Short mmCIF file of C-alpha atoms (C1' of nucleotides) in Angstrom, two decimals:
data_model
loop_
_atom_site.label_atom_id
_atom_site.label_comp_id
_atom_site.label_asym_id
_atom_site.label_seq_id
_atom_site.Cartn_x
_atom_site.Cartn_y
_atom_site.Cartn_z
CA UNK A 234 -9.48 -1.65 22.30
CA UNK A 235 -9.36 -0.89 18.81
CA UNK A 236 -5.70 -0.47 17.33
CA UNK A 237 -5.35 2.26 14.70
CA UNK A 238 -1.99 1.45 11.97
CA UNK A 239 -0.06 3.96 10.24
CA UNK A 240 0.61 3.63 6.47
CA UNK A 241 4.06 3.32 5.04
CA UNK A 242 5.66 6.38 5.62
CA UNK A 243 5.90 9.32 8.26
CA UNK A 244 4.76 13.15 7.33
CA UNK A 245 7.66 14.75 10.26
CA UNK A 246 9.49 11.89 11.82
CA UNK A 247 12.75 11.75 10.42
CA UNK A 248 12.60 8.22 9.17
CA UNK A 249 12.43 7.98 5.44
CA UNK A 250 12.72 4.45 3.15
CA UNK A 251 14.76 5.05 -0.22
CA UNK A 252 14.15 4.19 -3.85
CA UNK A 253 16.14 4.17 -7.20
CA UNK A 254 14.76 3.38 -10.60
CA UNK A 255 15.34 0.89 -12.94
CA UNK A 256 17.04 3.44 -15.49
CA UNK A 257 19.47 4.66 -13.10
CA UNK A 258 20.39 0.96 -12.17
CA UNK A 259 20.57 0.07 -16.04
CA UNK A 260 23.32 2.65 -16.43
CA UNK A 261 25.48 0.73 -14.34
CA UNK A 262 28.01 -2.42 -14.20
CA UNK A 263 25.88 -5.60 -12.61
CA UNK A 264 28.35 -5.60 -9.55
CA UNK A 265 27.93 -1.89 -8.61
CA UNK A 266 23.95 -2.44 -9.37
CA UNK A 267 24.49 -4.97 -6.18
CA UNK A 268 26.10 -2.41 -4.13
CA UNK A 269 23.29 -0.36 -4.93
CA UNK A 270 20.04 -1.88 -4.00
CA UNK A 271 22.34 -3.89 -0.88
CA UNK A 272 22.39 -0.70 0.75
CA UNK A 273 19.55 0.45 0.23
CA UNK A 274 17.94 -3.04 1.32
CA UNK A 275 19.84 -2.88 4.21
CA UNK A 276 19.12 1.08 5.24
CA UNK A 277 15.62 0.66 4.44
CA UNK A 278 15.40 -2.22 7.35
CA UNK A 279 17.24 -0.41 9.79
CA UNK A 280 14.76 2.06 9.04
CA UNK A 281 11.88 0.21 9.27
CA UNK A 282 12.88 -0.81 12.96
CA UNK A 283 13.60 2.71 13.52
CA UNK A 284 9.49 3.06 12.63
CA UNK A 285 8.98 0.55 14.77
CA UNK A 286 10.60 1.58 17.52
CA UNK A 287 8.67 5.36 17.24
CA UNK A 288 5.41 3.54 16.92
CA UNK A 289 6.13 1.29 19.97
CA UNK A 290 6.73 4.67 21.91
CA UNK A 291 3.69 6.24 20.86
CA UNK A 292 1.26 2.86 21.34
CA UNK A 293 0.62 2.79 17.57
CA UNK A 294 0.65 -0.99 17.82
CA UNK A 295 0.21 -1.58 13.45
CA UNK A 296 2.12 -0.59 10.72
CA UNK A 297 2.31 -0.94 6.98
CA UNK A 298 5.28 -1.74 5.26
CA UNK A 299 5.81 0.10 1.88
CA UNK A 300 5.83 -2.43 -1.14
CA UNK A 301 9.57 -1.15 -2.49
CA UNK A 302 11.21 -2.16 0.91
CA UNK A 303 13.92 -4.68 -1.84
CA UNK A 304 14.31 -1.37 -4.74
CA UNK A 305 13.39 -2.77 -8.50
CA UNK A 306 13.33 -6.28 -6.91
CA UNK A 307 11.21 -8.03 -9.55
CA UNK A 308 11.96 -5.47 -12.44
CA UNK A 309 12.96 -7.91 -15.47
CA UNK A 310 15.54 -5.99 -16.20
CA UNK A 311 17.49 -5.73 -12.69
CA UNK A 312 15.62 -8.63 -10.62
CA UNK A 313 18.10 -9.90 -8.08
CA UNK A 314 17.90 -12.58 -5.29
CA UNK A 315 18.62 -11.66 -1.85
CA UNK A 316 21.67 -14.33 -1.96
CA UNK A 317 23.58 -12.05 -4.73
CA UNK A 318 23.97 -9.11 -2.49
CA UNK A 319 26.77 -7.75 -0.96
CA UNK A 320 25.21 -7.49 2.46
CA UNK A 321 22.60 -10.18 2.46
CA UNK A 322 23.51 -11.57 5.95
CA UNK A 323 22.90 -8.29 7.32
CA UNK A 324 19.98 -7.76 5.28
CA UNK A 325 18.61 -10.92 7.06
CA UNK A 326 19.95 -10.28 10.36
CA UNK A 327 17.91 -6.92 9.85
CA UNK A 328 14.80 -8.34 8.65
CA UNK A 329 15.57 -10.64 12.32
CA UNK A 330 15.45 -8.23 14.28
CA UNK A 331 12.18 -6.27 13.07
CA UNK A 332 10.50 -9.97 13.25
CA UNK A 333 12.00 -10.10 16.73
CA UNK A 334 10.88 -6.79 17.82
CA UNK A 335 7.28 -6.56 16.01
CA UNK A 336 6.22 -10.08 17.75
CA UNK A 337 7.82 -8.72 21.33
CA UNK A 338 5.75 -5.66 21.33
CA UNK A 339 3.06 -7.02 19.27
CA UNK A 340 3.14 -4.62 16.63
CA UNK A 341 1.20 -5.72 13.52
CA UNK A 342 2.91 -5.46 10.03
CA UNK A 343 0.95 -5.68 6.51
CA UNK A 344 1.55 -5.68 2.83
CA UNK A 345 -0.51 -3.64 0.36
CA UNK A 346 1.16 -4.38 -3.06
CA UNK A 347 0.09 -1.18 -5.80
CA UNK A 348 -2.28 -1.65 -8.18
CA UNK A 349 -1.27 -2.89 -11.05
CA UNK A 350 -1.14 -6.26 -8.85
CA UNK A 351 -4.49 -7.72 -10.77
CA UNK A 352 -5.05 -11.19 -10.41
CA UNK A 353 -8.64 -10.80 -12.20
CA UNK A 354 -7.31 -9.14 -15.43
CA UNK A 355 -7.73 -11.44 -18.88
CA UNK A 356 -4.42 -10.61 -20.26
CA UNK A 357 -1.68 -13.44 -19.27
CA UNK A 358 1.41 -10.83 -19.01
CA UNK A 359 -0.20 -8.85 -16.39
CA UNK A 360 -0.89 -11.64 -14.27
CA UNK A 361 2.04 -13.50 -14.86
CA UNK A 362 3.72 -10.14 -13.38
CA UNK A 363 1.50 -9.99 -10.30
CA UNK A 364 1.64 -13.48 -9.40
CA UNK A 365 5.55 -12.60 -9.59
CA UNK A 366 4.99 -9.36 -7.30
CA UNK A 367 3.05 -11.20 -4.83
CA UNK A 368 5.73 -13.98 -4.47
CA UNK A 369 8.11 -11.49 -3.91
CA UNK A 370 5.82 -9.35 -1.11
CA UNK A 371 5.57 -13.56 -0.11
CA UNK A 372 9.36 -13.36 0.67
CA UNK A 373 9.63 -9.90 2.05
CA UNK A 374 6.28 -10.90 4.46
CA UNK A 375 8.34 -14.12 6.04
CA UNK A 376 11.87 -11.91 6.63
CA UNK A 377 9.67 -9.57 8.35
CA UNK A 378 7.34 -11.22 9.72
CA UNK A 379 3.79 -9.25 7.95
CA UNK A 380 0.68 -11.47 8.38
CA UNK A 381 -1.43 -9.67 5.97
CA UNK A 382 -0.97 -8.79 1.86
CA UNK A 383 -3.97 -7.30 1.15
CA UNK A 384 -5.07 -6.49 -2.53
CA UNK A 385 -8.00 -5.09 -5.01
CA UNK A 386 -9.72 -7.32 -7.35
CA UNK A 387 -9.06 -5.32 -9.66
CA UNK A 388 -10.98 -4.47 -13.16
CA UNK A 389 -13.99 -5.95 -14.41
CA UNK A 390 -13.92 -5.52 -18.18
CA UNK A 391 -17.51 -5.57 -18.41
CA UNK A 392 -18.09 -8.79 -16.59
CA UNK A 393 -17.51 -9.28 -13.53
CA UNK A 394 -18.87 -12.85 -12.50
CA UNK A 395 -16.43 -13.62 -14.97
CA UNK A 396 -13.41 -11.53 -13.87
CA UNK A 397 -14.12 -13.19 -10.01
CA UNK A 398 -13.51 -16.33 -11.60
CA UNK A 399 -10.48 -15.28 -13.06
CA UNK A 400 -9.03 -13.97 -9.68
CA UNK A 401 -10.09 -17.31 -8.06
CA UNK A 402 -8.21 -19.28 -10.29
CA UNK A 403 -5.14 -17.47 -10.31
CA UNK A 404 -5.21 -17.35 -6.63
CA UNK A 405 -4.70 -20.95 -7.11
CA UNK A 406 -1.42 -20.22 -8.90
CA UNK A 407 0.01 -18.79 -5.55
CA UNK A 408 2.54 -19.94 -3.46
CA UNK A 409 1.02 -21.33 0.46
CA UNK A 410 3.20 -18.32 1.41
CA UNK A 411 1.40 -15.52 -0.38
CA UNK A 412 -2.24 -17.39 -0.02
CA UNK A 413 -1.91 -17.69 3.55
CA UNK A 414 -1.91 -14.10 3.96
CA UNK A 415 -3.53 -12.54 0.89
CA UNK A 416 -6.61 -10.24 1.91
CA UNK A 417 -9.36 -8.30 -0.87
CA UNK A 418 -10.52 -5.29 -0.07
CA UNK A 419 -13.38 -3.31 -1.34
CA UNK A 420 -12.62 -0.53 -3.46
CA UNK A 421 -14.09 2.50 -4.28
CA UNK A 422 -15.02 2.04 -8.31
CA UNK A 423 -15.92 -1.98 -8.97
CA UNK A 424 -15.98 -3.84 -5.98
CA UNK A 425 -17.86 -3.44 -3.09
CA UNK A 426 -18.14 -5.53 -0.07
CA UNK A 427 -21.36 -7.27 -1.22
CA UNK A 428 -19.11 -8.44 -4.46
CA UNK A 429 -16.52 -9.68 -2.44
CA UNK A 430 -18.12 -12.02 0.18
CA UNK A 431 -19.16 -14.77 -2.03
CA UNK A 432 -15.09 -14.50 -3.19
CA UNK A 433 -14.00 -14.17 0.33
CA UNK A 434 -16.18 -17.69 1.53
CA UNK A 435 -15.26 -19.94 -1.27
CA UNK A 436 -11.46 -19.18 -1.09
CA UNK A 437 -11.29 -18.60 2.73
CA UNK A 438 -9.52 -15.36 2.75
CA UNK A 439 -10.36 -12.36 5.07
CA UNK A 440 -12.51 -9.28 3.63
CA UNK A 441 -10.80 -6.25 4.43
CA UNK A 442 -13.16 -3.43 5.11
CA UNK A 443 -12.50 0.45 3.88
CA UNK A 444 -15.55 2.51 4.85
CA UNK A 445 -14.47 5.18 3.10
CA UNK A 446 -14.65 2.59 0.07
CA UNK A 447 -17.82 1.56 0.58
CA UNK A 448 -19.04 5.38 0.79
CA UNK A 449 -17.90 5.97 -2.08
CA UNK A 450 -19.28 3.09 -3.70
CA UNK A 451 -22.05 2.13 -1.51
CA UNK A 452 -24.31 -1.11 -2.02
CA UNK A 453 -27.08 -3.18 -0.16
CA UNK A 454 -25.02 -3.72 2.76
CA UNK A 455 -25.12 -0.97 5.86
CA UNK A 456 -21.74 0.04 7.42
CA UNK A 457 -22.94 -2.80 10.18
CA UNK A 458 -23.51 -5.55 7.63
CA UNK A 459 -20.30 -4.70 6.37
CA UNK A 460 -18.25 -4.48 9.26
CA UNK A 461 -20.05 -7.94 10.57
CA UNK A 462 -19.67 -9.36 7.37
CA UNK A 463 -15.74 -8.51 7.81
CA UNK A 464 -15.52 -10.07 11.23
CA UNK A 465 -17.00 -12.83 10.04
CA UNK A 466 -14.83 -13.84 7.49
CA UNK A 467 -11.48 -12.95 9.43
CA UNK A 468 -12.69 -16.31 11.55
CA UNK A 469 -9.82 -18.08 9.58
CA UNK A 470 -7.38 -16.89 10.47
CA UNK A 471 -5.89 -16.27 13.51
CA UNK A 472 -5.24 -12.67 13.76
CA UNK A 473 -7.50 -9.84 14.83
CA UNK A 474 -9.73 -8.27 11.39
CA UNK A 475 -8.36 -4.95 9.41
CA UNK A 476 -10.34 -1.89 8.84
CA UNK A 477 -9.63 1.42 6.55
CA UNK A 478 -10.48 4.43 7.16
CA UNK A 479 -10.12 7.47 5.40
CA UNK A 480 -12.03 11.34 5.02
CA UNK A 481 -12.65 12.98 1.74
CA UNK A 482 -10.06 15.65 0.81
CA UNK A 483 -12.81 18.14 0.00
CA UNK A 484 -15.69 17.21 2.22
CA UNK A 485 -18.17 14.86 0.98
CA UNK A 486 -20.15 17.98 -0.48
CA UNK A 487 -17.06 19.00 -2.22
CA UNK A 488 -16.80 17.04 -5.48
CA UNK A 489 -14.84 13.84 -5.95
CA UNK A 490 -14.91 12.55 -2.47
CA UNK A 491 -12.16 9.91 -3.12
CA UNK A 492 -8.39 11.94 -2.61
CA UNK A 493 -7.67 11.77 0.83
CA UNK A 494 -7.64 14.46 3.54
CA UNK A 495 -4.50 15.44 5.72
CA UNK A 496 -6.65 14.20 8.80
CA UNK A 497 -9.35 12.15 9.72
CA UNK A 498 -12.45 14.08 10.89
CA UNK A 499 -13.93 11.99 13.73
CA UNK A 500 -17.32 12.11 12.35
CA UNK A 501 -16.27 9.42 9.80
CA UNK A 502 -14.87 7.09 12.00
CA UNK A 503 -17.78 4.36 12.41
CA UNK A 504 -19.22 4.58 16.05
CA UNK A 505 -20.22 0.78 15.68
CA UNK A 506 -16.23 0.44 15.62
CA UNK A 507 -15.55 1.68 19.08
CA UNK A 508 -15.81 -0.99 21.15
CA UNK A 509 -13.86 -3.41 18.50
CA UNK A 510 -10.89 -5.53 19.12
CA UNK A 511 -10.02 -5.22 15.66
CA UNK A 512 -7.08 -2.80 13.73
CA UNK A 513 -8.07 0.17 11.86
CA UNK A 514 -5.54 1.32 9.02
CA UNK A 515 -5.53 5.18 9.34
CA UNK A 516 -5.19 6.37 5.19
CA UNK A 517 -4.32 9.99 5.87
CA UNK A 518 -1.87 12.31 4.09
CA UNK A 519 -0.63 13.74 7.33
CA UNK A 520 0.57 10.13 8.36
CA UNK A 521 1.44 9.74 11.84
CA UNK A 522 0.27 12.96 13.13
CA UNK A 523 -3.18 11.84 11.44
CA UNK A 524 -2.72 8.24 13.81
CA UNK A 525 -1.83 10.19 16.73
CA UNK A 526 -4.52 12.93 16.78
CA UNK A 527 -7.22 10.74 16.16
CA UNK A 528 -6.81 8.41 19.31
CA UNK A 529 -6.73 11.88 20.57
CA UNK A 530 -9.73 12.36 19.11
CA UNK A 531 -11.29 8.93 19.97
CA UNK A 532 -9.75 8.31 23.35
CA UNK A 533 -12.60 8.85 25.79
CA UNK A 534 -14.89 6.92 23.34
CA UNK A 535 -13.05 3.84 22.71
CA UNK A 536 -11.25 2.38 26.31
"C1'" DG B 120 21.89 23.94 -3.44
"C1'" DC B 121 17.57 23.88 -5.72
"C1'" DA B 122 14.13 23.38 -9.26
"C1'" DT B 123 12.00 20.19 -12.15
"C1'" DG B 124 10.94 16.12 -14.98
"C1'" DT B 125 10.67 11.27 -14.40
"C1'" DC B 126 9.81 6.94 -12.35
"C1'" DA B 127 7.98 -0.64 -14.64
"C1'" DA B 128 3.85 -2.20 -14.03
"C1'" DG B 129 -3.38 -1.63 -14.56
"C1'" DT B 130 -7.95 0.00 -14.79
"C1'" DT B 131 -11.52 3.26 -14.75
"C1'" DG B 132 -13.90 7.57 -15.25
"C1'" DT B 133 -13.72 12.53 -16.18
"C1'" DG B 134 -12.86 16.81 -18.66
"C1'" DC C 31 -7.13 11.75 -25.76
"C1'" DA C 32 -4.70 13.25 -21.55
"C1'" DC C 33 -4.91 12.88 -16.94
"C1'" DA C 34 -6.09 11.83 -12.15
"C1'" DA C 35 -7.19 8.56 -8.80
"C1'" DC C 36 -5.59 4.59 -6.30
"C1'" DT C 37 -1.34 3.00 0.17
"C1'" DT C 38 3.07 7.28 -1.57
"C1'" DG C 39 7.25 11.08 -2.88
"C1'" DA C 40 11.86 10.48 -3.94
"C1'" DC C 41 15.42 10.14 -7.30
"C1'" DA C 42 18.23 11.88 -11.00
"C1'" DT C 43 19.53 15.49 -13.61
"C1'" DG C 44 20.74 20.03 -14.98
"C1'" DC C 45 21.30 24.67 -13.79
#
DNA sequence: GCATGTCAAGTTGTG
DNA sequence: CACAACTTGACATGC
């Protein structure tokens, strides 16, 4: 039966993940900077597990993990290591536990680091900073346990046999950690799934599929090729493939079709999808009561 | 309290 | 040239 995942964050369950900035933390002594992001570490994983244990309740069996779970972590200007914290043996007891409980009830956790993560840009500093990110969403995947950090190619600055190349060899650069879970995903302005497959072979990384994407940017391949095409390459690895799904804010008669709705209308869930054993990522403003009405939506089509 | 401006970061296309 | 779009509001400040 297909498994739908809710993104990061919840639209009415009380459970919300917190944040500071790096001016706020530049204001302050290095010691109470510590104190700082510790707690917030610490309440953000206690949250997380608090998401989990909602989700369990409500068989939403995927979830994924916002990328400033560790506040400013890789910031040059307030980096820390996990081992200079105040708390950091409850911060890894916490991240334990959601391990623990995630495997028990087999609730799938992913990574989707933002998009200034470009491993196919030309300009050194910006990769050197998302080869940095990634090793840190590297760490925060093995606390918690995430199988999947799944990124855009990125730009193409006019070329983009040439910008795939880049990507490849700065995937190279990558720690086993980070490689060993790093996904592409079509996107809905450069790459679609036709430009990613050749990428997706010769590395051996999955090819996540967003049909909303590939709407918006459609190519030679039908939403079956596609999908197929996604199944196939999730063959190495061991867990089940990742979809996206999404429904234009306005309608798809209504100008950009790209922001996303509150909800997803049925309609633009693939019918080729039903009878998948695969895990559909519902990218809906409305958050979990999106997820929820949905396999309300689906239910009689999809047992 | 509450309103509002700001928050590290890339790239692309639109008005 | 400013701004929105992209997985997303939440924090920090000033009244």
């Amino acid at each position: 039966m297909i498994r739908l995942g809710l993104c990061c964050i919840f639209r009415e369950v009380p459970v919300r993940f917190k944040q500071t900035t790096a001016a706020a933390l530049k204001k302050i002594g290095r010691p109470e900077q510590l104190r700082k992001v510790s707690g917030l570490c610490l309440s953000n994983l206690e949250n997380l597990l608090e998401a989990l244990q909602w989700l369990l309740q409500h068989e939403i069996r995927a979830f994924r993990v916002l990328s400033p779970l560790f506040p400013r972590y890789t910031h040059p200007e307030t980096a820390y290591s996990l081992a200079e914290l105040p708390q950091s043996d409850e911060i890894v007891e916490a991240a334990r536990r959601i391990r623990a409980f995630s495997r028990e009830n087999d609730i799938r956790l992913s990574l989707h680091p933002d998009q200034f993560n470009v491993l196919s840009s030309p300009h050194r500093q910006v990769v050197d900073n998302t080869c940095r990110e990634l090793e840190y969403q590297g760490l925060l995947a093995d606390l918690i346990g995430a199988e999947v950090i799944n990124i855009h190619v990125g730009g193409v600055y006019g070329d983009k046999a040439s910008a795939l190349s880049r990507f490849a060899a700065n995937f190279a650069r990558l720690s086993e950690r980070v490689r060993s879970r790093l996904t592409v995903e079509n996107d809905d302005l450069s790459y679609s799934p036709e430009d990613l497959l050749l990428l997706c072979r010769t590395l051996q990384i999955p090819f996540v599929y967003d049909v909303h994407h590939h709407r918006c940017l459609p190519d030679s391949l039908s939403e079956q090729e596609a999908t197929e095409e996604c199944m196939e390459s999730w063959r190495c690895r061991s867990g089940e493939p990742y979809f996206h799904v999404s429904s234009p804010r306005n309608g798809w008669q209504g100008g950009d079709p790209r922001p996303h709705a509150d909800f997803i209308d049925p309609l633009d869930f693939p019918e080729i999808w039903y009878k998948l054993q695969v895990t559909v990522d519902v990218e809906a403003k409305a958050k979990e009561l999106a997820v929820l009405k949905l396999y309300r939506d689906l239910q009689d089509m999809i047992v």
